[in-house]
Every structure is written in C-alpha cells, then in structure tokens.
PDB file of C-alpha atoms in Angstrom:
ATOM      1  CA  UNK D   1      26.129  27.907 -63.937  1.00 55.00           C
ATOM      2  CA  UNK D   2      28.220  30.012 -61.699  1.00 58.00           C
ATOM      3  CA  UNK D   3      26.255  33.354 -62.467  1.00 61.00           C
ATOM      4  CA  UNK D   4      23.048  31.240 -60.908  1.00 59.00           C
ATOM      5  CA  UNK D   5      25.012  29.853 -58.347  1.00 62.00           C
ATOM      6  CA  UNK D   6      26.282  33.609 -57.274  1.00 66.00           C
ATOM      7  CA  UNK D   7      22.779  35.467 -58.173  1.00 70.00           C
ATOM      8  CA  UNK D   8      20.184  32.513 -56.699  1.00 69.00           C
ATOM      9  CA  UNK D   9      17.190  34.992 -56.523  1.00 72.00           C
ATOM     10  CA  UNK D  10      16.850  35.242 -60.582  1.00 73.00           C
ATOM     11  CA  UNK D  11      15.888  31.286 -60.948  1.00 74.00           C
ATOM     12  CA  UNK D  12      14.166  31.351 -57.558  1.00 78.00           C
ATOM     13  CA  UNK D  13      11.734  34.561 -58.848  1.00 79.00           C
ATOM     14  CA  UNK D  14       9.520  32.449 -61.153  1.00 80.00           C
ATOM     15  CA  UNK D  15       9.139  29.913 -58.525  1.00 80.00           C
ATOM     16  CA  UNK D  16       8.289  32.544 -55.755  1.00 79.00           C
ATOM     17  CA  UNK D  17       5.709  34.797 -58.380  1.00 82.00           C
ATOM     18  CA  UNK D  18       4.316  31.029 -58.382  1.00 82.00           C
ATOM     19  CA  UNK D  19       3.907  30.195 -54.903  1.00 78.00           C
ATOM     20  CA  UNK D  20       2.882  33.723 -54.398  1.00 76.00           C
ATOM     21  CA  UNK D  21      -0.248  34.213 -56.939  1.00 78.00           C
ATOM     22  CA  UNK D  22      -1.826  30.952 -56.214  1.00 79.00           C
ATOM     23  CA  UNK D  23      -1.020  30.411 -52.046  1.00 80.00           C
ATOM     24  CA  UNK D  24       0.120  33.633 -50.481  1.00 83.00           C
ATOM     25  CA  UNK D  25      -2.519  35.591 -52.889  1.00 84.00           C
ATOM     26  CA  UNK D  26      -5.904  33.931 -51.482  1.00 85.00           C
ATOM     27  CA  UNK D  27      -4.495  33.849 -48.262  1.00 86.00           C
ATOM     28  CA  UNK D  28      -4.261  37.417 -47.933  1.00 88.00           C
ATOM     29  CA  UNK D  29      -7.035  38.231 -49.798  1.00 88.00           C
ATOM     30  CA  UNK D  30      -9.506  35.919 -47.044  1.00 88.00           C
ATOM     31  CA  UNK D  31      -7.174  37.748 -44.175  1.00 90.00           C
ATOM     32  CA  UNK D  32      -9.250  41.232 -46.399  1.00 90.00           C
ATOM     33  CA  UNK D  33     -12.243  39.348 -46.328  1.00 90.00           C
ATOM     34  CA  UNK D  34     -12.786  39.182 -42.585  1.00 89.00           C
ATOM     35  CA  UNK D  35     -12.383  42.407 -42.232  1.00 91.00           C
ATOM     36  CA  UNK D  36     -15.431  43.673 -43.810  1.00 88.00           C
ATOM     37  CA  UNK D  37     -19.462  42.786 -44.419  1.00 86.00           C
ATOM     38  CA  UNK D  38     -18.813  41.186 -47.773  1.00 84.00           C
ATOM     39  CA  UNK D  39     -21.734  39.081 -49.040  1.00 83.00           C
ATOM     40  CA  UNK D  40     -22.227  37.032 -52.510  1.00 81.00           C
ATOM     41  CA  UNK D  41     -25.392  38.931 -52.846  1.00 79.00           C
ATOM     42  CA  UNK D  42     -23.188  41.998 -53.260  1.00 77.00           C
ATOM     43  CA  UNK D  43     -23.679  45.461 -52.504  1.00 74.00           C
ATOM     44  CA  UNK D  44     -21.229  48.487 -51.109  1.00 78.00           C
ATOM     45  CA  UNK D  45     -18.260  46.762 -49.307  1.00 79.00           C
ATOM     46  CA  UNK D  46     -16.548  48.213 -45.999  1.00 83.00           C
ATOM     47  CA  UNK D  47     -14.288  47.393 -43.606  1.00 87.00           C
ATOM     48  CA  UNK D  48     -15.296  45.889 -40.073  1.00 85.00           C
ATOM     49  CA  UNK D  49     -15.253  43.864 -37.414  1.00 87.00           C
ATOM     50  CA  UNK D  50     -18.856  43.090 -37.186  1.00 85.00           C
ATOM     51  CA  UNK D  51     -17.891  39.445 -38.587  1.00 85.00           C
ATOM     52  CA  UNK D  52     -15.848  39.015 -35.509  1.00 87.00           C
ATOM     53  CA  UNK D  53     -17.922  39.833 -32.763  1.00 87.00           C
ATOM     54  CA  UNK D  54     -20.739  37.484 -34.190  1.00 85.00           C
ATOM     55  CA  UNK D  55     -18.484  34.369 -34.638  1.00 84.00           C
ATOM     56  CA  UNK D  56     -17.313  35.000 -30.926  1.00 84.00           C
ATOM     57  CA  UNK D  57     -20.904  35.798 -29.960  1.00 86.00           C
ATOM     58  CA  UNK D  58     -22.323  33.038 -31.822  1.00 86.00           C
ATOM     59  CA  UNK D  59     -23.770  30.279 -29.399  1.00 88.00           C
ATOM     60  CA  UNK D  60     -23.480  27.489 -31.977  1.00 88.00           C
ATOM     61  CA  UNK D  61     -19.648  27.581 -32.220  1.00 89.00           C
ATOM     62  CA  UNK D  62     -18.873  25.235 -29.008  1.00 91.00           C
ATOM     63  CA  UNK D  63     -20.734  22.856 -30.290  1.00 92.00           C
ATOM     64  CA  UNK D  64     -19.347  22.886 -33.741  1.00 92.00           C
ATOM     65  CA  UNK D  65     -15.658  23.093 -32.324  1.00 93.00           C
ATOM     66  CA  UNK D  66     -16.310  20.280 -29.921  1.00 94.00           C
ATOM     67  CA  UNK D  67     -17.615  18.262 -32.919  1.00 93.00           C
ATOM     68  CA  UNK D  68     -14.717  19.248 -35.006  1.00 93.00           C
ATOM     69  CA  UNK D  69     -12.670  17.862 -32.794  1.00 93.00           C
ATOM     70  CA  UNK D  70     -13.874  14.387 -31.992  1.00 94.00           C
ATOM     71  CA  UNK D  71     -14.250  14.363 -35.773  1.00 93.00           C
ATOM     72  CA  UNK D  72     -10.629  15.141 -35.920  1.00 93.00           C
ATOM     73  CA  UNK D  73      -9.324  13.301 -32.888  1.00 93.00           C
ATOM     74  CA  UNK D  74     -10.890  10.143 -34.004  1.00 94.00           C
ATOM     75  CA  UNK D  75      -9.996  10.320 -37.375  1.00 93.00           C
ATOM     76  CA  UNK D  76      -6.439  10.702 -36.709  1.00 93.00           C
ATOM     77  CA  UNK D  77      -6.293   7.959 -34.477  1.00 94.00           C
ATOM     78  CA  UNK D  78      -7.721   5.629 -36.397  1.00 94.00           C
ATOM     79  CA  UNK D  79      -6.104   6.457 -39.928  1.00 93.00           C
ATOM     80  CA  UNK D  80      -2.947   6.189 -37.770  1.00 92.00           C
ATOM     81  CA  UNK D  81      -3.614   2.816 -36.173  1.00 93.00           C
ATOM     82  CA  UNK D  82      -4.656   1.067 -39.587  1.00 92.00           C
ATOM     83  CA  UNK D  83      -2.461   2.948 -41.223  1.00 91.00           C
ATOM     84  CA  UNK D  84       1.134   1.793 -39.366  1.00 91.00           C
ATOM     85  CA  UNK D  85      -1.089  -1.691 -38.690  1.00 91.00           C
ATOM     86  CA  UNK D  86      -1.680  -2.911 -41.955  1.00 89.00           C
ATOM     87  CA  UNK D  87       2.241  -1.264 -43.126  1.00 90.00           C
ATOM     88  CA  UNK D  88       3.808  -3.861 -40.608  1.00 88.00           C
ATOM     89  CA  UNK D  89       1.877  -6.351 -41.855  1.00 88.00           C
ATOM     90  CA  UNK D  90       2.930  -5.981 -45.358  1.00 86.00           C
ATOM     91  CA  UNK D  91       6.442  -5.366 -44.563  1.00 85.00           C
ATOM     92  CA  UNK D  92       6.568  -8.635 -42.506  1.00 84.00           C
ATOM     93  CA  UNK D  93       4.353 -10.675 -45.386  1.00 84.00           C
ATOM     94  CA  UNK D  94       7.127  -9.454 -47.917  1.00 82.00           C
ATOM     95  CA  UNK D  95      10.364 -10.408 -45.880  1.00 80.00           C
ATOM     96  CA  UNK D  96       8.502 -13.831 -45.756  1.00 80.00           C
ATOM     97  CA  UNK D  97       8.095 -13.365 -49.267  1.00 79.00           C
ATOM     98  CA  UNK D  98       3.976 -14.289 -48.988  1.00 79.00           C
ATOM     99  CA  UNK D  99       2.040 -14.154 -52.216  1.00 78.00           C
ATOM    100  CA  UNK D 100      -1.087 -11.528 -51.432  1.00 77.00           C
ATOM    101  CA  UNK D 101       1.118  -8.426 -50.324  1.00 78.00           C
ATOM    102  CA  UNK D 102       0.630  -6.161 -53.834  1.00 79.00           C
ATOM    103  CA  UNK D 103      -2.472  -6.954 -53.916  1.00 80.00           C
ATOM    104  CA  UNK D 104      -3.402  -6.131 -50.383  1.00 79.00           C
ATOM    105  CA  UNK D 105      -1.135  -2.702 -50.904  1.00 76.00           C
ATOM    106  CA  UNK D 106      -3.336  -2.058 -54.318  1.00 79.00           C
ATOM    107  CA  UNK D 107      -6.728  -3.054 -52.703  1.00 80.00           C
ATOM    108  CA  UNK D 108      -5.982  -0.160 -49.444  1.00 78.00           C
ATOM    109  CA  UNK D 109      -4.777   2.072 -52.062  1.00 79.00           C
ATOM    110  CA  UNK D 110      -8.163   2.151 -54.015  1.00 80.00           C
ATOM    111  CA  UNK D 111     -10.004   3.422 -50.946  1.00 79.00           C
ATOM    112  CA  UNK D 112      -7.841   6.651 -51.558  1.00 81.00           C
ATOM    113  CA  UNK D 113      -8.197   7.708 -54.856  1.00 82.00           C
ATOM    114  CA  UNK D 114     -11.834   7.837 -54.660  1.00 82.00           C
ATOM    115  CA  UNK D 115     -13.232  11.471 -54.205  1.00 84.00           C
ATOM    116  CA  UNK D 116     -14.658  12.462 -51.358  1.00 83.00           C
ATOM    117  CA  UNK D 117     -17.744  12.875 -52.511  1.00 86.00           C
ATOM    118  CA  UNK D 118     -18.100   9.399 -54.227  1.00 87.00           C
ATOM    119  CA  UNK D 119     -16.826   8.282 -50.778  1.00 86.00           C
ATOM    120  CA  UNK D 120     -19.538   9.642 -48.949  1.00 87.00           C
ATOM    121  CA  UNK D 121     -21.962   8.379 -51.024  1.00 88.00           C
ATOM    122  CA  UNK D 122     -20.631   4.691 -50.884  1.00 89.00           C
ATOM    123  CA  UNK D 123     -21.131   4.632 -47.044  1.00 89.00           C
ATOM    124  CA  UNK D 124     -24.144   6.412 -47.465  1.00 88.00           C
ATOM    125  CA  UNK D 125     -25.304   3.127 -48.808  1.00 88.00           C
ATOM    126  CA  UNK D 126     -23.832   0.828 -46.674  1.00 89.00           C
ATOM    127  CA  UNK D 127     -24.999   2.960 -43.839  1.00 89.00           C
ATOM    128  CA  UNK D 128     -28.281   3.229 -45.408  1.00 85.00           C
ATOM    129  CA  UNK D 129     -31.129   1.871 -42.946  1.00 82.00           C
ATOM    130  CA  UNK D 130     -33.826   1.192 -45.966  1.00 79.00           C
ATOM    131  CA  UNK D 131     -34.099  -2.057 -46.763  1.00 76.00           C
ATOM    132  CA  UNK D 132     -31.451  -1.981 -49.374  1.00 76.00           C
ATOM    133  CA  UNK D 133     -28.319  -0.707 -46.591  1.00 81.00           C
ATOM    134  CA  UNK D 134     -25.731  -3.217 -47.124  1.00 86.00           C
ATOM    135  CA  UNK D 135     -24.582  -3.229 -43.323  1.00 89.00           C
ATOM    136  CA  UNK D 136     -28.075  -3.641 -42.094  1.00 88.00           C
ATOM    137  CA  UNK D 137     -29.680  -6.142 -44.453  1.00 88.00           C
ATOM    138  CA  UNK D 138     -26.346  -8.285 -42.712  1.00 89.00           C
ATOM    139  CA  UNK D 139     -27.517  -7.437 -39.911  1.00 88.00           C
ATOM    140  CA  UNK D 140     -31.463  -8.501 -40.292  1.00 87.00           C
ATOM    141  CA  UNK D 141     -29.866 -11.826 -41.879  1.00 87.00           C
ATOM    142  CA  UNK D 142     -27.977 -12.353 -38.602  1.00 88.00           C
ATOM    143  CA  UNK D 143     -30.820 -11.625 -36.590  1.00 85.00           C
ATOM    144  CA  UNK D 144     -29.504  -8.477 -35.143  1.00 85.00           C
ATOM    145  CA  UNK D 145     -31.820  -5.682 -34.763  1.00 86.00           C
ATOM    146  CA  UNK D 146     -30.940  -2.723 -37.486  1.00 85.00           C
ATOM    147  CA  UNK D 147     -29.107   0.035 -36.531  1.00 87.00           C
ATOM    148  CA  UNK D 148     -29.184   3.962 -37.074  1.00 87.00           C
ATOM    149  CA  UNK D 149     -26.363   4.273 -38.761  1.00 88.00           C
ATOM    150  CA  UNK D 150     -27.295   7.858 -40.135  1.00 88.00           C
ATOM    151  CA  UNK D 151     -30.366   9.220 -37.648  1.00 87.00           C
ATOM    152  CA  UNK D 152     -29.145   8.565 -34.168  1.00 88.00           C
ATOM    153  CA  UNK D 153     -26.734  11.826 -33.334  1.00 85.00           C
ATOM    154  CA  UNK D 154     -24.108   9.617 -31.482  1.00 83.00           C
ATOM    155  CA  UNK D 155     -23.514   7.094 -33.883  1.00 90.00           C
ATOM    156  CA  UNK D 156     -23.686   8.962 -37.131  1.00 91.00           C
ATOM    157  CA  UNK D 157     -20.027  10.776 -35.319  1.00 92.00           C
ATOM    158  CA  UNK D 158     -19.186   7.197 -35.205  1.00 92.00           C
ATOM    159  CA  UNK D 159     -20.246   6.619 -39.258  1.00 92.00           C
ATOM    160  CA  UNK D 160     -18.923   9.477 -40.482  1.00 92.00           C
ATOM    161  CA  UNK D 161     -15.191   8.585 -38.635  1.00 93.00           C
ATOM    162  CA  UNK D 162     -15.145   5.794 -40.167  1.00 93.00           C
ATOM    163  CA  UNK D 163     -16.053   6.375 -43.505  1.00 91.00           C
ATOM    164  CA  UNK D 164     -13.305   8.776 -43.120  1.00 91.00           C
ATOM    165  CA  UNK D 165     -10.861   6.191 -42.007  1.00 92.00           C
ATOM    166  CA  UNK D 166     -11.421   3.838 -44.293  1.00 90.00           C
ATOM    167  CA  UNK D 167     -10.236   6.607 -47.036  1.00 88.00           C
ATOM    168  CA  UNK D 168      -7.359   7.801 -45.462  1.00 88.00           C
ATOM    169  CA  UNK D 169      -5.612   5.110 -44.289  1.00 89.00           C
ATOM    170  CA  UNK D 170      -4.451   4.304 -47.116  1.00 88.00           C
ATOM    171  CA  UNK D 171      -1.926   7.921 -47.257  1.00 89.00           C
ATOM    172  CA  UNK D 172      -1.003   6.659 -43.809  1.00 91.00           C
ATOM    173  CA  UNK D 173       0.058   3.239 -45.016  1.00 89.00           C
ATOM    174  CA  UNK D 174       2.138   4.681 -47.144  1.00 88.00           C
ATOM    175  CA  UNK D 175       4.076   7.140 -45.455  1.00 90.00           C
ATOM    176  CA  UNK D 176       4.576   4.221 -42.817  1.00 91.00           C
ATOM    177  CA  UNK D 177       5.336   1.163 -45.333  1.00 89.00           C
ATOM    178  CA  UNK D 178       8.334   4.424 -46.874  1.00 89.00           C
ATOM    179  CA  UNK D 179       9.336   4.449 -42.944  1.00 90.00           C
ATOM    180  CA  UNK D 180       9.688   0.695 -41.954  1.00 89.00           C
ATOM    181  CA  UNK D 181      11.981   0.074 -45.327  1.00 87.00           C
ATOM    182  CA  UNK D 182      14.257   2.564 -43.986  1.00 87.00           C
ATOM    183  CA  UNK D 183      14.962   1.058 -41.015  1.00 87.00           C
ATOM    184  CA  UNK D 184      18.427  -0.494 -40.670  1.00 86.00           C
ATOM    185  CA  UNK D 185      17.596  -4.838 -40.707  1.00 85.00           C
ATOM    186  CA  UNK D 186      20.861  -5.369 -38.632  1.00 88.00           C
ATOM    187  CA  UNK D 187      18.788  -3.369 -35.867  1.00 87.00           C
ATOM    188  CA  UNK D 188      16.444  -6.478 -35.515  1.00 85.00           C
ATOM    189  CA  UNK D 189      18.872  -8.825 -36.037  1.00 85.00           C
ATOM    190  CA  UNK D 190      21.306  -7.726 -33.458  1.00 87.00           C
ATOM    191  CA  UNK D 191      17.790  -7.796 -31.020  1.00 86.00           C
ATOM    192  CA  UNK D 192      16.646 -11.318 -32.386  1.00 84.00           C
ATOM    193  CA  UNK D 193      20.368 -12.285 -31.056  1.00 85.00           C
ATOM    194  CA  UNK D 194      19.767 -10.710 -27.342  1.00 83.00           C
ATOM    195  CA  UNK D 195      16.167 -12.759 -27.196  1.00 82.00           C
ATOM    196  CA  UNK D 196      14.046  -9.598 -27.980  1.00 82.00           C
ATOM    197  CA  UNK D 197      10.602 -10.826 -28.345  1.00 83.00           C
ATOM    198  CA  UNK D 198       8.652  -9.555 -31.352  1.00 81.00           C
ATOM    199  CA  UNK D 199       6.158  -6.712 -29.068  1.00 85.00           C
ATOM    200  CA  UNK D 200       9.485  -5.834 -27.303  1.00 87.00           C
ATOM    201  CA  UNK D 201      11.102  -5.153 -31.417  1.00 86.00           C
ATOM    202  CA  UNK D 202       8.149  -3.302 -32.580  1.00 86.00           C
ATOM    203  CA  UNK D 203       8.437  -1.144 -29.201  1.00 86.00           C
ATOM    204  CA  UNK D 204      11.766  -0.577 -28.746  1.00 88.00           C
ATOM    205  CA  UNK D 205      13.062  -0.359 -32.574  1.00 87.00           C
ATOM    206  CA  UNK D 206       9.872  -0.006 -34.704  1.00 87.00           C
ATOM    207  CA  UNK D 207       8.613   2.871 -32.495  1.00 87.00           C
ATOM    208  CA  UNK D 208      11.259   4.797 -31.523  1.00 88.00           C
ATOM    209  CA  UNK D 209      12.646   4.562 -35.485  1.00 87.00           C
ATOM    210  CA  UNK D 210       9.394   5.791 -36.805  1.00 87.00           C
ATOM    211  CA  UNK D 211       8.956   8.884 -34.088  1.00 86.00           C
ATOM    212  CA  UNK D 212       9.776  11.762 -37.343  1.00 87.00           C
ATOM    213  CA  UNK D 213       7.187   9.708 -39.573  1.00 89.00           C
ATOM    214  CA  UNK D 214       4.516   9.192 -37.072  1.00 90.00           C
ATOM    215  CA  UNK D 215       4.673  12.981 -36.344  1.00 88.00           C
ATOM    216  CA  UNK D 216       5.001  14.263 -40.020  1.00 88.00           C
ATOM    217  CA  UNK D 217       2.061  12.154 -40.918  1.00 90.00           C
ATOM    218  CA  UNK D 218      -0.114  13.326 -37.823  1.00 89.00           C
ATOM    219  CA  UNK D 219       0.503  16.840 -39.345  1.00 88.00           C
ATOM    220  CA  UNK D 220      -0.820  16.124 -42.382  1.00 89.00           C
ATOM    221  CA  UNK D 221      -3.745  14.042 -41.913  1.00 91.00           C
ATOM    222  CA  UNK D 222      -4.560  16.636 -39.067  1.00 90.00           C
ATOM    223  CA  UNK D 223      -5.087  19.053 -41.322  1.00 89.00           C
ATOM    224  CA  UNK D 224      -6.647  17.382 -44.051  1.00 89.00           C
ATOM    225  CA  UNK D 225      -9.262  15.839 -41.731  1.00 91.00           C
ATOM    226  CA  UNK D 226      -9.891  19.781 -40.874  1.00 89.00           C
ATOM    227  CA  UNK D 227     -10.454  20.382 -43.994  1.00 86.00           C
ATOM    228  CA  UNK D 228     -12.843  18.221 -45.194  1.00 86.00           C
ATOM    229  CA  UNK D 229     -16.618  18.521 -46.022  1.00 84.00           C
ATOM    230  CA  UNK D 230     -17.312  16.627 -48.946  1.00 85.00           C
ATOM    231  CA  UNK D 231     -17.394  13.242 -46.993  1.00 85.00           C
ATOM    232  CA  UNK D 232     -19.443  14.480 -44.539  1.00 89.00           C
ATOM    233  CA  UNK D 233     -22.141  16.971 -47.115  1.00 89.00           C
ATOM    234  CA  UNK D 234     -22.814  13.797 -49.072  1.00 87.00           C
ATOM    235  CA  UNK D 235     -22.895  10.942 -45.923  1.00 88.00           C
ATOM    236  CA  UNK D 236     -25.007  13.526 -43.493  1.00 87.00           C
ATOM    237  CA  UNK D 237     -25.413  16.973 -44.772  1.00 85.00           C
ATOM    238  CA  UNK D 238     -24.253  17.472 -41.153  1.00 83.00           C
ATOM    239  CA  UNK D 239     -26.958  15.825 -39.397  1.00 79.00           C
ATOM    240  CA  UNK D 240     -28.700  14.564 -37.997  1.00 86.00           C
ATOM    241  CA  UNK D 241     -29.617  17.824 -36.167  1.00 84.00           C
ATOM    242  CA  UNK D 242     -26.006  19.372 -35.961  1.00 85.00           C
ATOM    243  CA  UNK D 243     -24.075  16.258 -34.743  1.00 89.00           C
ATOM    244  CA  UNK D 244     -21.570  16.264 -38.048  1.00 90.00           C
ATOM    245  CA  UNK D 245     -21.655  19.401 -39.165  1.00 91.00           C
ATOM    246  CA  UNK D 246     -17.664  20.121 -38.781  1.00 92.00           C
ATOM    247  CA  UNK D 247     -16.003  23.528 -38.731  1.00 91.00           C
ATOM    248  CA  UNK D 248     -14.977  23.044 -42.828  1.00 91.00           C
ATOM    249  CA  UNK D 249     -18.760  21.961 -43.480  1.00 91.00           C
ATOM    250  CA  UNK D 250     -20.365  25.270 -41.113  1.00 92.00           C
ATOM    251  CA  UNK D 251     -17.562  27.168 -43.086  1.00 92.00           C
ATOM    252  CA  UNK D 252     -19.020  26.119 -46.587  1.00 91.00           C
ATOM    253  CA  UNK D 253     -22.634  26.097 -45.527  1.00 90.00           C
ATOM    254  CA  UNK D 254     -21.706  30.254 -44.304  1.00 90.00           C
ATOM    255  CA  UNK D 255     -20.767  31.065 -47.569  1.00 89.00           C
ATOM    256  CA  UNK D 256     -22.365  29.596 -50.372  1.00 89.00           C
ATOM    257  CA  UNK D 257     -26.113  28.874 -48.327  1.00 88.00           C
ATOM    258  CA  UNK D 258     -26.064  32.275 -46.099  1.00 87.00           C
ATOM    259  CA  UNK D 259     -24.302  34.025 -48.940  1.00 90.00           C
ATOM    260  CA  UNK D 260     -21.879  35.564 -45.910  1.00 89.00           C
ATOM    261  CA  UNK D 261     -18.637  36.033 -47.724  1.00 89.00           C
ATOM    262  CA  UNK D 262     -16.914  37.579 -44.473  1.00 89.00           C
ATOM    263  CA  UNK D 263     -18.730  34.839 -42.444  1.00 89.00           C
ATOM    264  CA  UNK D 264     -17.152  32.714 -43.707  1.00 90.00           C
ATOM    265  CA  UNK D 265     -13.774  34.152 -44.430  1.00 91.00           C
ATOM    266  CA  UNK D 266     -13.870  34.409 -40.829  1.00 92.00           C
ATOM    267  CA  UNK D 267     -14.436  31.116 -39.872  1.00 92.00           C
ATOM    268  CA  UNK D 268     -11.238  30.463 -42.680  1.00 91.00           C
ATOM    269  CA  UNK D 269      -8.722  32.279 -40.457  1.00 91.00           C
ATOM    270  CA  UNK D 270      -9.915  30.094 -37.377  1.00 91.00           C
ATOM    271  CA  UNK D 271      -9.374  27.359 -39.386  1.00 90.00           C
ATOM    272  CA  UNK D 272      -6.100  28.447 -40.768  1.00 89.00           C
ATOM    273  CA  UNK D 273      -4.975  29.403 -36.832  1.00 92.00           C
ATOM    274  CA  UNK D 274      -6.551  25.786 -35.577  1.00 91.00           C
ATOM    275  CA  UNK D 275      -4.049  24.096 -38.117  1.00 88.00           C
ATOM    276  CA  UNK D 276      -1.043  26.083 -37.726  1.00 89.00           C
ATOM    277  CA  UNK D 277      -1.106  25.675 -33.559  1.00 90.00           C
ATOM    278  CA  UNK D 278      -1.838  22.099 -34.199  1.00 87.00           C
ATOM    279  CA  UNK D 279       1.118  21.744 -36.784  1.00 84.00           C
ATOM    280  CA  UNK D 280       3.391  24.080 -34.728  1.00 86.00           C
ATOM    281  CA  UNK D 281       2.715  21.678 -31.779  1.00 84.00           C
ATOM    282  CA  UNK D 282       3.106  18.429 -33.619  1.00 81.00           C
ATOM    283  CA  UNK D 283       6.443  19.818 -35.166  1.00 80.00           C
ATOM    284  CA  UNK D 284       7.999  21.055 -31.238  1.00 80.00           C
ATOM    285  CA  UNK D 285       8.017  16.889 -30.725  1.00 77.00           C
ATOM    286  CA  UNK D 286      10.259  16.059 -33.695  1.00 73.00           C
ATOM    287  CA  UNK D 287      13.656  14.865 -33.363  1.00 69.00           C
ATOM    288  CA  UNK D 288      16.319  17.612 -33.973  1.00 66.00           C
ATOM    289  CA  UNK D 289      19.961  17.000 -35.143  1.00 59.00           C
ATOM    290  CA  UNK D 290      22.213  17.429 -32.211  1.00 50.00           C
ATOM    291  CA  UNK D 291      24.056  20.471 -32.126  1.00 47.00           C
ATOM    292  CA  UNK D 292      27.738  19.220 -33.158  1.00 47.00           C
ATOM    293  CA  UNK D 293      26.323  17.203 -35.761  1.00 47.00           C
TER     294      UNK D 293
END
C-alpha cells in the first residue's frame, strides 16, 4: 500500500491508456480529419483546409445554427422546468407520506430508458396527422380542427422539443429529487417559524440550495441535447424543408449521405467548441469554496 501511495502513476497508467484509446484517441484523430479531403468513397488522402473555407462559406449554416439553438434553448428549458417541477412534487408527496410517489418516479423514469430512436417513432405517431395520429383523432373528437404536427415548419420545432422533453426530463428529475434530499429540513423549519410562505421557501431556500445542481445539470443536458439526432432522423428526417435539421443531424447527414468524411469531421470540432464554451460558461456561475475554507 505505501509503494502505491508513494508511486501513484503505476495504478493510475491502466486507467489513463483507458481513457486515452477510447476518448482522447477519436478526438484527435477527428481534430486529423478536418484537416484534409477525406471521403468514405476513398481515394488519395491530403492535408487541407478546403473543409474549412466551405463550412464558413456555406450559406446553409445560419440557418442550421439558429435552429440548433432554439432546439437547444427550448429543450433545456423545458427538461429543466419539468424536471425540478415534478422533483418538488414528489419530495413534498413523500414527506406527506402520499401513496402514488414510486409510481409516479417509475412512470417519468420509463420515458428515459427508451432509445432515441423508438422515441421518435412514438411521437411520430402521436404527431401523426393520418387518421390514425393519436393527438389529432382527440382533436377531431373534440371538434378541433387537426393540426400539422409534422408539415408546418414552425410547429414541427415545437414537436420535435417536446418529444425531446418528454425523454429527458426524467435525468433532470433525478439529479433534482438527489438535490432537494440534501437539503438541511431545519432550513424550512426555522422559515415555517418566521411565517415564510411556501413561494417565499422554494425561492429563498429551494433555489438558492439547488444553484450547483441546477448548473451541473444545465451542462449536461446542454450537451446531450447537442448531440442528438436520432429523435429528430426518425420524428422529421429534419423537415419539413430544413426546419429540424440540427447541427448533430447536418453532421450525420455530411458523412454517411454526402460520404464527406472531413465535412463532417469539421462540423465535429464546431460541435465539440459549441459545447465546451457553453460548459465553460455554465461552470464560471458555480459556487466556489471560499478561500480560507
């Protein structure tokens, strides 16, 4: 034991050939990628910056970054409101001991364990506006005209977010539901005593108390709402037109439908700069121990 403790780097080698082969590795090798006019229809491979200048040149990228970014923006905000929403609610159900609260944890659970793909697909039915769309066929029995769930440009944004939601609010609820129980009870007990109302607990305890959580889950959900393109390939395909077609999804359709390996490498390193800024910025807001701590 003391031979490890005075020589760390001989049990921290494996783990750091580990991290290295299967997250460091691709990295660098899609940092090579960009670099030249690799295809996956082959042929001689060079180095460049061709790839570059046509991603800066290309007149379809503002559009695709401003859709990335409502897809992204309204994602987040909504995984985070349901998310912290339906934690509170569970927390209170269980400290008034209410039957309903495992199951209600189980049932919000389910949503995110199902692929991305299979989610798609499941709103692609409810969206569905043949006569068999679940959300529609409501709608005709309430007398409500139909709507275009999937062909109108401006609300298929509006499907595809919440499709999206309603799978990852779930990862939210959990990293909340792990806050709230580590919030010290006396807290709200020592504001029930000075007449604290409950908005004025969730706002000036609940909040505050849940600032590093909040921000450490807005990280992550960021940039796994970035990153995803099965939801969207098998709700839309990115349609109607362009209106969903997402930085991850142009990405995919670069490489494996144009065959542009540097393309799309590319448009990998934009993503991989778009989530460290974002996470670099999220991370400037969290609480740091004071300095004589």
């Amino acid at each position: 034991m003391r031979r490890i403790e005075e020589n760390p780097f001989s049990w921290l080698l494996p783990v750091a050939i580990l991290l290295g082969v299967f997250y460091l590795y691709p990295i660098f090798d899609v940092l090579r990628l960009a670099f030249t006019n690799a295809s996956l229809r082959g042929g001689e491979e060079h180095y460049t910056v061709d790839s570059f200048v046509a991603l800066i040149a290309n007149p379809a990228l503002p559009d695709i970054l401003w859709t990335t970014f409502v897809f992204t923006a309204g994602s987040v905000i909504g995984q985070q409101f349901f998310g912290l929403g339906i934690a509170v609610l569970v927390m209170r159900g269980e400290r008034r001991r209410l039957y309903g609260m495992t199951a209600l944890r189980t049932i919000v659970l389910i949503a995110w364990v199902i692929p991305g793909i299979a989610n798609g697909l499941i709103w692609q039915m409810l969206f569905s506006e043949a006569p068999f769309g679940a959300i529609n066929s409501v709608l005709r029995m309430m007398s409500i005209q139909p709507v275009a769930w999937l062909s109108d440009p401006g609300i298929a944004m509006i499907s595809a977010i919440v499709s999206n939601v309603w799978r990852g609010t779930a990862f939210s609820m959990i990293v909340f539901y792990a806050a709230l129980k580590g919030i010290d009870p006396t807290l709200y007990e020592a504001a029930s005593v000075d007449g604290a109302n409950g908005w004025q607990r969730f706002r000036f305890i609940t909040l505050p108390q849940m600032r590093a959580a909040i921000l450490v889950n807005s990280i992550l959900i960021t940039i796994a709402t970035l990153n995803t393109f099965d939801a969207i390939i098998s709700l839309t395909g990115g349609g109607p037109g362009r209106a969903t077609e997402v930085l991850s999804l142009y990405t995919f359709n670069t490489v494996f439908r144009n065959l542009d390996l540097a393309g799309g490498s590319v448009l990998s390193v934009l993503m991989l700069v778009i989530s460290l800024v974002l996470a670099v910025g999220y991370a400037s807001f969290l609480p740091r121990r004071e300095a004589n701590e």
